[in-house]
């Protein structure tokens, strides 16, 4: 038998080295794949659980749940429950712990960025959760009592199952409002009750948003819109005319026997909580109010700046806007008379479709085109039943997998025609919320972005952008007016933009004064008087709104300032390669984010581009 010659030392070392390299590569690939797989499992489970536990949220995020592996679910209108809140906090802790065991260097660039966003969001949710009764789901200006009817009225019927889900959710509104009443009762027991005057406002809304009289007349928008949404299903053969009549009968019955009594019970329960000795005051007046406000500010704006830095940023912008206004008035004194006379600008366009088309044309040079797909826009008037309680305008976001049909609501009671409507449509439509939402959703859908991203909400990113482009639209309007030979009106359009910026900056500073520094009503009244905003009703209205909606103005204005600062960072990094178009692409393609993560992403991408 032939004997094999022994391996030389050199051969042995080479073989050992090769084996180690092989084992190392195998271990690396295994670890890499394990982290990617675990991240996929964590995010899929998180997304699926959230969708299944909140059908209303799922319907507005997903047109076809089966596209995301969700086939079986029970229609659920998510209700408040103190025990469930505790379980939710525990689940957040577990999810965070699982995420932090992953090695982010083993994730793809997209997943690593999502990991960062998700981790920070969950950490903030956990921190906010420790302030159990500091939130206000029944705020008189934006509470569930006024939001639920709009969400029900705009609940799209794409198939028969949607109609049945809608009716099932409507049938749960009594339980839903009862759970919110329970929250308010627990909140009052903890010594954190809403002021008596605010509770009265909510009760008045409960009495007027849906009435038995309007339902008996068959004229309520929850009746008329329901029938309108059934018609396309009949035409498509999805349901029969007989089934439609049956659904209409069910809707009417549930509105009269469930929703109206639900509002009545909520109003009656809130009446028992009214205490006129509790006066409107900022969060700073509460035991842990300042700490809650700091955390809420991060959640609402996505800004991680210190309070001192935010105040400095606002003060600098206020001074800059004031100087621009003074310079504009000094160089064009003729516009001051028109402003004092409150002269209405005769705007070249009067209807919304014309304005939206003009905005799309003017933005084309500095903004990327929408990814492929048709985009239909309906501009609807807010129902008279809701005008007193709704914002001047709002856009309802479209689902991730269906961005073709979009709706903008205009509150005719609060939004005049002309220049105001033009800038409002820029804010809500192009290049604002509609454009931003459709752009990112189509991009995310085409690139396979993990759907859990849809759960992450960043008010500063969204509203800051809408305000940023709204101010750009003042420049568009000014150019449009000049094209029609209206020079003075063009200057007024510019003045309007700077004046609105100054006002929002002032209200943002007041928000901090009230909720963080504990400023009283009389102190705020003196500040407002110094800026020409006097009169008890005006002062009270501004003060009460800011008390009701902490961080709301900052969500818009600080978000806007963060975008301006991010743009300057990009200008510095990119130098001669900077363009507004490139910056807008970066912002839109990054998707909804907090500003700390956006800034880190901008820096990382630039470092990556410079690395040979």
Short mmCIF file of C-alpha atoms in Angstrom, two decimals, residues 177 378 400 487 554 588 605:
data_model
loop_
_atom_site.label_atom_id
_atom_site.label_comp_id
_atom_site.label_asym_id
_atom_site.label_seq_id
_atom_site.Cartn_x
_atom_site.Cartn_y
_atom_site.Cartn_z
CA UNK A 177 -66.54 56.50 23.55
CA UNK A 378 -60.80 65.65 -5.04
CA UNK A 400 -49.28 52.51 1.04
CA UNK A 487 -47.26 94.47 -8.72
CA UNK A 554 -43.98 73.94 17.29
CA UNK A 588 -38.41 63.05 0.32
CA UNK A 605 -24.14 59.69 2.88
#
